[in-house]
Each structure stands twice: as structure tokens, then as C-alpha cells.
CSV table of C-alpha atoms in Angstrom, one decimal:
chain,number,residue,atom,x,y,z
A,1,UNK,CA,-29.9,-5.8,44.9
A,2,UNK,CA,-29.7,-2.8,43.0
A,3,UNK,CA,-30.8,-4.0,39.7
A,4,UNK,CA,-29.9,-1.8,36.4
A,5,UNK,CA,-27.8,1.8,37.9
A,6,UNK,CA,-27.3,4.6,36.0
A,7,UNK,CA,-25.6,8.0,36.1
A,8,UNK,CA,-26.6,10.9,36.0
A,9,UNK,CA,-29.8,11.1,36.7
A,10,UNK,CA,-29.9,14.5,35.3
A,11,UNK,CA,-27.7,16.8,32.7
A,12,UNK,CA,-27.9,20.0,30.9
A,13,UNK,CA,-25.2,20.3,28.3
A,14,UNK,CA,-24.7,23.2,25.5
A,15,UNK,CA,-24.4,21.7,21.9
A,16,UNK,CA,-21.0,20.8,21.0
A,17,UNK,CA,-20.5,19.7,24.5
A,18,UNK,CA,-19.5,16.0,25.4
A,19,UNK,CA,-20.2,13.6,28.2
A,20,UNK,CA,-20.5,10.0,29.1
A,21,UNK,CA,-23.7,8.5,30.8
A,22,UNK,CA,-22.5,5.6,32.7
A,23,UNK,CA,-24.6,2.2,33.7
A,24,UNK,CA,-23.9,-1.1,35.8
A,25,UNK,CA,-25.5,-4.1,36.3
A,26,UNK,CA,-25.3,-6.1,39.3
A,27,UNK,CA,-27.2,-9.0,37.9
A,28,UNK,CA,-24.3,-11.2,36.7
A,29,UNK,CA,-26.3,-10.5,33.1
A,30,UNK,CA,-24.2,-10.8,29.7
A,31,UNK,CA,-26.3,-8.0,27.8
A,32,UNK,CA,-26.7,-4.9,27.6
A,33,UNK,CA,-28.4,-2.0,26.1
A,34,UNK,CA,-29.1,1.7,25.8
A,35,UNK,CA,-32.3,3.3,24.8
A,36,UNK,CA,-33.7,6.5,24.1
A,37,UNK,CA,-37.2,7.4,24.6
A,38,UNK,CA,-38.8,11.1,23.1
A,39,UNK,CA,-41.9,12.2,24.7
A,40,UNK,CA,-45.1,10.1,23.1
A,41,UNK,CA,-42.4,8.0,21.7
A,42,UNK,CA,-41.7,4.0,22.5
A,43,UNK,CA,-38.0,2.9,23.3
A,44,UNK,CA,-35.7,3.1,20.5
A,45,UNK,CA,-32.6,0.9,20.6
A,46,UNK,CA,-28.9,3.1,20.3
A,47,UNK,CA,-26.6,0.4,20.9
A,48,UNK,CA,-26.3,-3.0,22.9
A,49,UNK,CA,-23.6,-5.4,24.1
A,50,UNK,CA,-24.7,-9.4,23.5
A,51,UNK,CA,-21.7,-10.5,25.4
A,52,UNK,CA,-18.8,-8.6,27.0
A,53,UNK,CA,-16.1,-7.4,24.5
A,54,UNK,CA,-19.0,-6.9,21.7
A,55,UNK,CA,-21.1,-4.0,20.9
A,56,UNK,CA,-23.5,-3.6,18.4
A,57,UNK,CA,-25.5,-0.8,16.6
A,58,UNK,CA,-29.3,-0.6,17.1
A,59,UNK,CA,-32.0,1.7,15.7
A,60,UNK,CA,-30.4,5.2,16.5
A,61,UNK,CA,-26.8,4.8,16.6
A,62,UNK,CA,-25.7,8.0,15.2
A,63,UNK,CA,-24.3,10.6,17.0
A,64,UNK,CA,-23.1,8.0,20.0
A,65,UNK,CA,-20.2,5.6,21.3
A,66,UNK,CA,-20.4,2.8,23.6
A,67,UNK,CA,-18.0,1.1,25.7
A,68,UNK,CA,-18.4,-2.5,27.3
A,69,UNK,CA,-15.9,-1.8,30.3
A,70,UNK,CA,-16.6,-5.3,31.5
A,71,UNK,CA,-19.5,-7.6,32.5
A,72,UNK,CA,-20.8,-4.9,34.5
A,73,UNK,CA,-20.8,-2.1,32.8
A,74,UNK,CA,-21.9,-0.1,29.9
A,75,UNK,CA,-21.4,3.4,28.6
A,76,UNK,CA,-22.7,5.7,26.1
A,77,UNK,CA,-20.9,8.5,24.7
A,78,UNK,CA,-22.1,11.6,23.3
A,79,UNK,CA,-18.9,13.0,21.6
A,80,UNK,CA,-20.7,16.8,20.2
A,81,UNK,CA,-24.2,16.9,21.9
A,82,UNK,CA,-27.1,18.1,19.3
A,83,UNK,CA,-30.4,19.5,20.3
A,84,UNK,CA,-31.8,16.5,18.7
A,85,UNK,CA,-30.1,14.4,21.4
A,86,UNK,CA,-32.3,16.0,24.0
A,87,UNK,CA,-34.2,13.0,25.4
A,88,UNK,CA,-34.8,10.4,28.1
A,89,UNK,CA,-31.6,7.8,28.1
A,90,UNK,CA,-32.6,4.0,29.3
A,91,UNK,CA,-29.6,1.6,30.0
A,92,UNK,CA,-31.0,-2.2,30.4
A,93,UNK,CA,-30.0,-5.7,30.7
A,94,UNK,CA,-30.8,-8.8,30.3
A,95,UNK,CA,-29.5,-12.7,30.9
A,96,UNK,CA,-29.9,-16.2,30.5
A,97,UNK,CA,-31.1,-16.6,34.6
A,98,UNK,CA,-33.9,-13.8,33.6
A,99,UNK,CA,-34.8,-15.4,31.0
A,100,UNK,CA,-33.8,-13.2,28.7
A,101,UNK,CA,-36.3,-10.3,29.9
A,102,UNK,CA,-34.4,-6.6,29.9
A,103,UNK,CA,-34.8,-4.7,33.1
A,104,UNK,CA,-34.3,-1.3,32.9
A,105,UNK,CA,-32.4,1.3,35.1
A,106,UNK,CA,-34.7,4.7,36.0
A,107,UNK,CA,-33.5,6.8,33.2
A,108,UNK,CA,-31.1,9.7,32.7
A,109,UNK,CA,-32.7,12.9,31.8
A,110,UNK,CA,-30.6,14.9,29.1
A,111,UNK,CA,-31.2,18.7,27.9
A,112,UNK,CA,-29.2,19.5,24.9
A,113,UNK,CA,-29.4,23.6,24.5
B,1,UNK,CA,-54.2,0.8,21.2
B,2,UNK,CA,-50.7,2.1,20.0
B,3,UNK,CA,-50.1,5.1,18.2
B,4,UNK,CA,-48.1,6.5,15.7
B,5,UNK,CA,-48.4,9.6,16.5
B,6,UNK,CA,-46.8,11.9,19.4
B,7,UNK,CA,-50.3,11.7,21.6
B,8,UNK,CA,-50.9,8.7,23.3
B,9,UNK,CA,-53.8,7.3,23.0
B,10,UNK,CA,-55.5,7.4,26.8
B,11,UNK,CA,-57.2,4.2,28.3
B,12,UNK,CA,-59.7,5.5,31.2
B,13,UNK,CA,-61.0,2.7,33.6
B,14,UNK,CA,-63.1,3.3,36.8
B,15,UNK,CA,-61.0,1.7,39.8
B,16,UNK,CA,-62.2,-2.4,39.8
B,17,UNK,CA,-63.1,-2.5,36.5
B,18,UNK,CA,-61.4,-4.8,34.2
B,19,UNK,CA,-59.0,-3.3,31.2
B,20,UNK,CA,-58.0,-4.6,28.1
B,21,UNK,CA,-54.9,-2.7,26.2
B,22,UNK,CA,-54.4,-3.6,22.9
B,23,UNK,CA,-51.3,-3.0,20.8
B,24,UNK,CA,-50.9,-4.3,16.7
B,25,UNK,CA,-47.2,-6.0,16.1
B,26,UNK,CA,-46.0,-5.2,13.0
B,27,UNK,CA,-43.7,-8.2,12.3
B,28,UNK,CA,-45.5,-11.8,11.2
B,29,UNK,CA,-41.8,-13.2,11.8
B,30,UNK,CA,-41.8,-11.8,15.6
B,31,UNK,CA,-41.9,-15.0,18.1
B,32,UNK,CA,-41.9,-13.4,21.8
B,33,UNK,CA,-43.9,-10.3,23.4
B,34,UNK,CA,-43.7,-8.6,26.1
B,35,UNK,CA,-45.9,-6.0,28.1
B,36,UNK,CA,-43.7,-3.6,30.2
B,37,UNK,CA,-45.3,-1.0,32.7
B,38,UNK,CA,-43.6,2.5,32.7
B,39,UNK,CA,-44.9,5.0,35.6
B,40,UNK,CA,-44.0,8.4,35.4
B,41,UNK,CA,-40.3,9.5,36.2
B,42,UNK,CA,-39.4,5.9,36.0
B,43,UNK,CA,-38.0,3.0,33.8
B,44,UNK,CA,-39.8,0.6,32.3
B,45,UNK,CA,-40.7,-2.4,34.1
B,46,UNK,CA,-41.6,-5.9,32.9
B,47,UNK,CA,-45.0,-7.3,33.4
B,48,UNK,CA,-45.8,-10.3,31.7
B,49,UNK,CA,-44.3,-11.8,28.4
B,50,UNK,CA,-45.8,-14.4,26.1
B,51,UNK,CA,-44.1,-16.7,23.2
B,52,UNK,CA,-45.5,-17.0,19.5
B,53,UNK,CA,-46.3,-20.8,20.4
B,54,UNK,CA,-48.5,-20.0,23.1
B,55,UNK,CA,-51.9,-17.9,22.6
B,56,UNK,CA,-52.8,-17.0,25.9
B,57,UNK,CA,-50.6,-16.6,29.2
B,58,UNK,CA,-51.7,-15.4,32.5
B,59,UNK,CA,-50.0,-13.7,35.6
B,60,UNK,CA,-51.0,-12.4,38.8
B,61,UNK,CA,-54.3,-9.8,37.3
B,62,UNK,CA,-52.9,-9.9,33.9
B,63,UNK,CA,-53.4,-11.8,31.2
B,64,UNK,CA,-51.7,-11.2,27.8
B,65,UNK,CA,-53.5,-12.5,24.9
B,66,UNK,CA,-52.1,-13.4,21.1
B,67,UNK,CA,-53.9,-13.5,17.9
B,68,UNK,CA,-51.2,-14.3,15.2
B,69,UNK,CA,-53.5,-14.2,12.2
B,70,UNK,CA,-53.8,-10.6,12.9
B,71,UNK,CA,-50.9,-9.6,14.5
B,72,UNK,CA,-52.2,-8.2,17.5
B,73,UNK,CA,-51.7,-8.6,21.3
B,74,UNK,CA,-53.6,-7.4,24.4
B,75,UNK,CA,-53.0,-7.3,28.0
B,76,UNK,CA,-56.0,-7.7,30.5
B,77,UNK,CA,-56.0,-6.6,33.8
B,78,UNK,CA,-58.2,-7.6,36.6
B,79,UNK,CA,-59.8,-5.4,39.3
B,80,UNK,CA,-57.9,-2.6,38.0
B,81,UNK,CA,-56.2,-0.5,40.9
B,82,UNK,CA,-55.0,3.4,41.0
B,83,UNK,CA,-51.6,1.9,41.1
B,84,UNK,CA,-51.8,0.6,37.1
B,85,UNK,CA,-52.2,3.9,36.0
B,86,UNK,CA,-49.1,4.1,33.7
B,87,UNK,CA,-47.9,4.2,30.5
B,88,UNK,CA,-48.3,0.4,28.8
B,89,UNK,CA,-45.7,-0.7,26.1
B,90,UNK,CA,-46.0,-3.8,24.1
B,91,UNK,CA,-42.6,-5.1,22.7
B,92,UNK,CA,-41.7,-7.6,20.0
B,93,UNK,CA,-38.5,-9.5,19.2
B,94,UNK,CA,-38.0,-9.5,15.3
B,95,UNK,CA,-35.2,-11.6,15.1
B,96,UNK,CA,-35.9,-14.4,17.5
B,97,UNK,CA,-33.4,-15.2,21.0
B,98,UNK,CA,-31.7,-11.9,20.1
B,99,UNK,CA,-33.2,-9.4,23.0
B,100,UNK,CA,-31.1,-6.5,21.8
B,101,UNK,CA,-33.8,-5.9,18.5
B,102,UNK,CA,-37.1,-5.7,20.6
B,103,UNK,CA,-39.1,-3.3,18.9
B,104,UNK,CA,-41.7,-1.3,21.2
B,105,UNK,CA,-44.7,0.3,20.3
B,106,UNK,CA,-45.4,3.6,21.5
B,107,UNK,CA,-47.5,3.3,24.6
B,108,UNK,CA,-50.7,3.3,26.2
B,109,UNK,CA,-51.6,5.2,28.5
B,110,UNK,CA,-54.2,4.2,31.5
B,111,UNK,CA,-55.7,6.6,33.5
B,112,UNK,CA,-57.7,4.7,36.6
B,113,UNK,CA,-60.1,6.7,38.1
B,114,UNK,CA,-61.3,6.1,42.4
């Protein structure tokens, strides 16, 4: 059982640049979520998906896209890459047979020069 | 306890002791906590999680403890081992059954020392 899998692990992009960070669940769960997290920072929320076929903005959406693909999968989008999008990315989810706890994947490391 | 700033506040505990991390919630509305473990290079990972109707919940050598009147929340854990050293984040959900608005603190960290 995999759990929460993410992709890359690692990326180095110049500003302006764009890439997608991709995430599946294999947990049958119904939400999902991406987070960034900046060094002596907590987990701020960018966007999540309650259901499939809905997305919602969180805490820090600017500057990103997501896609709910299906039940399994959710991806984030960085259209023009800033500096300021340098961080830690967290893709998560969470269902009703978890009871509703999120369970993170094990991060994707992005550089933005 | 949690910071606001970029340094993390540093928990040091000699290996067996007991340790007690304490985090202040910010939302009197909030009705469910959690406590997630995050080790270095990795994602964070759920350890215990307690609802506003209960004051006191207990796992295997944790136990998270909540005072409502003033908004704060701890997590005890027993005999600690080398192995909890980690960064410790306490989360709150602000608008009740909706996971996708927990709100985390920023972190604890615990250093255990053999």
C-alpha cells in the first residue's frame, strides 16, 4: 500500500519556467490537498479537492492551478515559477474510512532561481 | 510551544524522560486537533488527534491534552526515545468536518538526547 505518491521528488526551475507536480492516492480517499511548507514555517493550504470534479482555493492559492484528474489524482500547476515559489510541496489526502485524518505524501522539493 | 517566528522553538529531553509539547490554537470555534510528527526529509505523519468534546485522549506513549478555556493543547509522550526526535505540529480545523481548512502551527522541534 503506497499511501499518498508524489512526483518529483526534486526540481530546479528558472523563473518564468512551468511545470506540473503530480500526486496519487491509492487509498480510495475522496479528498485531497496540496501544501506548501517554508523553512520554520507550518503547512499552508494552496488548494484542495472535497470530492472529485471539485477544487477549492486554500490559504496560498496564487500563483497555482490544480487539476482533479480523477479519484486518484491531483495536480498542481505552476504556470510562471517565482523565486517566492521556492519551497517544500505536500500533496495529502484524506477519507471517510480514515476518519477524515490527511496523510501526507514525502514532499517534493522545488528551487525557483 | 509554537512560534511565530522563522526559529523553532527546540524541546530538549534526555532519552526516557517524559515530554510535554505545547501548542496555543488560535480559533475558540475550532472542534478537532491533531498532532502530526514530521522527521527530517519526510512528510508529515499523523500521531494522535483529539475532538473539542473530549479533554483528554491517549494513544500508545502519547497523550494529547485540551484546555478550551484557554485555547491550548499539548502532547505528552512517555519514555521518550531517539526515534521522537522530530519536528511536532499541532493542527486545528476552523470550520468543523471540512479537513481541507486545518490550520497548523509552526512546529516544535524535539531534540532527544542518549
Amino acid at each position: 500500500n503506497a499511501g499518498v505518491t508524489q512526483t518529483p521528488k526534486f526540481q530546479v526551475l528558472k523563473t518564468g519556467q512551468s511545470m506540473t507536480l503530480q500526486c496519487a492516492q491509492d487509498m480510495n480517499h475522496n479528498s485531497m490537498y496540496w501544501y506548501r511548507q517554508d523553512p520554520g514555517m507550518g503547512l499552508r493550504l494552496i488548494y484542495y479537492s472535497a470530492s472529485e470534479g471539485t477544487t477549492d482555493k486554500g490559504e496560498v492559492p496564487n500563483g497555482y492551478n490544480v487539476s482533479r484528474l480523477n479519484k486518484r489524482e491531483f495536480s498542481l500547476r505552476l504556470e510562471s515559477a517565482a523565486p517566492s515559489q521556492t519551497s517544500v510541496y505536500f500533496c495529502a489526502s484524506s477519507g471517510l474510512r480514515s476518519g477524515n485524518t490527511i496523510y501526507f505524501g514525502e514532499g517534493s522539493w522545488l528551487t525557483v532561481v | 510551544g509554537e512560534s511565530v517566528g522563522l526559529h523553532l522553538p527546540t524541546l530538549s529531553v534526555q532519552e526516557g524522560d517524559n515530554s510535554i509539547i505545547n501548542c496555543a490554537y488560535s480559533n475558540s470555534a475550532s472542534d478537532y486537533f491533531i498532532w502530526y510528527k514530521q522527521e527530517s526529509g519526510k512528510g508529515p505523519q499523523f500521531i494522535i488527534d483529539i475532538r473539542s468534546n473530549m479533554d483528554k485522549r491517549q494513544g500508545q506513549r502519547v497523550t494529547v491534552l485540551l484546555n478550551k478555556t484557554v485555547k491550548h493543547l499539548s502532547l505528552q509522550i512517555a519514555a521518550t526515545q531517539p526515534g521522537d526526535s522530530a519536528v511536532y505540529f499541532c493542527a486545528e480545523n476552523i470550520h468543523g468536518g471540512s479537513q481541507g481548512n486545518l490550520i497548523f502551527g509552526k512546529g516544535t522541534k524535539l531534540s532527544v538526547k542518549p
